[in-house]
Amino acid sequence: MWDGGAPVTYNNYHVAGFAGRMCDVVGGDMVEFTKTIKDPLGLHARPVALLYDIIAKHRSNVSVSIGERHTDGRDVMGLMALYGECGEDIVFRVSGVDEASCVTSIRNLSL
């Protein structure tokens, strides 16, 4: 069992996680891309719900950042707490077995 120390590599996969939480197994590659918020109301409840639904349908790990604010894409309250305003850039980092599909779905989402 992983104790929260340094990540471990097993069969070309990186095993990572946090103490007290089940470990995540992710592929060695990660896709990072940026979207600009175009909605005049910013990142409010409706686009957050749509984004969350997309992320929840995929197995990949998604990290979402706006400036110095970061959250896990599976944390709907964390996504709301990013307080994204119109014109701000959102950075997505996606890794996992279905990252290509996840990235395509997020890129097609109007924010």
Tab-separated table of C-alpha atoms in Angstrom, residues 1-104:
chain	number	residue	atom	x	y	z
A	1	MET	CA	0.000	0.000	0.000
A	2	TRP	CA	1.244	3.451	-0.901
A	3	ASP	CA	2.000	5.596	2.161
A	4	GLY	CA	1.798	9.061	0.604
A	5	GLY	CA	5.517	9.253	-0.151
A	6	ALA	CA	7.122	9.753	-3.543
A	7	PRO	CA	5.171	8.542	-6.601
A	8	VAL	CA	5.862	4.982	-7.687
A	9	THR	CA	6.223	3.743	-11.278
A	10	TYR	CA	4.664	0.386	-12.111
A	11	ASN	CA	4.520	-1.021	-15.667
A	12	ASN	CA	5.093	2.444	-17.203
A	13	TYR	CA	2.273	3.988	-15.139
A	14	HIS	CA	2.779	6.518	-12.399
A	15	VAL	CA	0.917	5.713	-9.213
A	16	ALA	CA	0.053	8.807	-7.188
A	17	GLY	CA	-2.368	9.752	-4.470
A	18	PHE	CA	-2.637	11.236	-1.028
A	19	ALA	CA	-2.557	9.556	2.365
A	20	GLY	CA	-6.038	8.456	3.353
A	21	ARG	CA	-7.269	8.478	-0.232
A	22	MET	CA	-7.338	5.738	-2.827
A	23	CYS	CA	-4.423	6.043	-5.233
A	24	ASP	CA	-4.984	7.146	-8.812
A	25	VAL	CA	-3.225	5.419	-11.686
A	26	VAL	CA	-2.510	7.752	-14.578
A	27	GLY	CA	-0.618	7.397	-17.822
A	28	GLY	CA	2.760	9.035	-18.218
A	29	ASP	CA	1.472	11.750	-20.564
A	30	MET	CA	-0.602	14.761	-19.632
A	31	VAL	CA	-2.489	17.164	-21.875
A	32	GLU	CA	-2.505	20.806	-20.812
A	33	PHE	CA	-4.572	23.436	-22.605
A	34	THR	CA	-6.134	26.833	-21.978
A	35	LYS	CA	-9.633	28.191	-22.616
A	36	THR	CA	-10.718	31.795	-22.186
A	37	ILE	CA	-13.995	32.498	-20.383
A	38	LYS	CA	-16.262	34.269	-22.874
A	39	ASP	CA	-19.533	34.295	-20.931
A	40	PRO	CA	-20.168	37.864	-19.679
A	41	LEU	CA	-21.340	36.378	-16.353
A	42	GLY	CA	-18.085	34.455	-15.943
A	43	LEU	CA	-17.814	30.915	-14.624
A	44	HIS	CA	-21.212	30.673	-12.907
A	45	ALA	CA	-23.395	27.719	-11.898
A	46	ARG	CA	-24.584	26.648	-15.371
A	47	PRO	CA	-21.158	26.330	-17.078
A	48	VAL	CA	-19.690	24.786	-13.920
A	49	ALA	CA	-22.449	22.143	-13.955
A	50	LEU	CA	-21.809	21.391	-17.639
A	51	LEU	CA	-18.044	21.180	-17.053
A	52	TYR	CA	-18.520	18.950	-14.021
A	53	ASP	CA	-20.825	16.610	-15.990
A	54	ILE	CA	-18.211	16.231	-18.729
A	55	ILE	CA	-15.431	15.486	-16.245
A	56	ALA	CA	-17.615	13.047	-14.273
A	57	LYS	CA	-18.290	11.010	-17.438
A	58	HIS	CA	-14.573	10.381	-17.958
A	59	ARG	CA	-12.043	8.360	-15.995
A	60	SER	CA	-9.179	10.797	-16.513
A	61	ASN	CA	-7.892	13.093	-13.789
A	62	VAL	CA	-8.576	16.765	-14.479
A	63	SER	CA	-6.930	19.694	-12.719
A	64	VAL	CA	-8.429	23.149	-13.275
A	65	SER	CA	-6.636	26.445	-12.584
A	66	ILE	CA	-7.400	30.131	-12.940
A	67	GLY	CA	-4.371	32.204	-12.016
A	68	GLU	CA	-3.136	30.978	-8.634
A	69	ARG	CA	-6.424	29.233	-7.804
A	70	HIS	CA	-6.457	25.456	-8.416
A	71	THR	CA	-8.964	22.651	-7.922
A	72	ASP	CA	-9.732	19.069	-8.864
A	73	GLY	CA	-12.239	18.932	-11.720
A	74	ARG	CA	-14.369	16.460	-9.768
A	75	ASP	CA	-14.924	19.006	-6.972
A	76	VAL	CA	-17.991	21.005	-8.028
A	77	MET	CA	-17.669	23.421	-5.100
A	78	GLY	CA	-13.982	23.884	-5.911
A	79	LEU	CA	-14.919	24.739	-9.503
A	80	MET	CA	-17.420	27.338	-8.270
A	81	ALA	CA	-14.796	28.753	-5.892
A	82	LEU	CA	-12.478	29.530	-8.819
A	83	TYR	CA	-14.629	32.648	-9.422
A	84	GLY	CA	-13.678	32.850	-13.093
A	85	GLU	CA	-14.516	36.174	-14.715
A	86	CYS	CA	-15.092	36.956	-18.379
A	87	GLY	CA	-11.740	37.209	-20.171
A	88	GLU	CA	-9.795	35.083	-17.677
A	89	ASP	CA	-7.905	32.007	-18.872
A	90	ILE	CA	-8.678	28.574	-17.453
A	91	VAL	CA	-5.847	26.032	-17.575
A	92	PHE	CA	-6.876	22.374	-17.777
A	93	ARG	CA	-4.466	19.501	-17.105
A	94	VAL	CA	-5.879	16.130	-18.139
A	95	SER	CA	-4.286	12.710	-17.742
A	96	GLY	CA	-5.657	9.203	-17.875
A	97	VAL	CA	-6.929	6.448	-20.072
A	98	ASP	CA	-9.551	8.542	-21.894
A	99	GLU	CA	-7.784	11.906	-21.852
A	100	ALA	CA	-8.236	12.524	-25.600
A	101	SER	CA	-12.016	12.180	-25.351
A	102	CYS	CA	-12.113	14.266	-22.180
A	103	VAL	CA	-10.004	17.051	-23.727
A	104	THR	CA	-12.185	17.120	-26.855
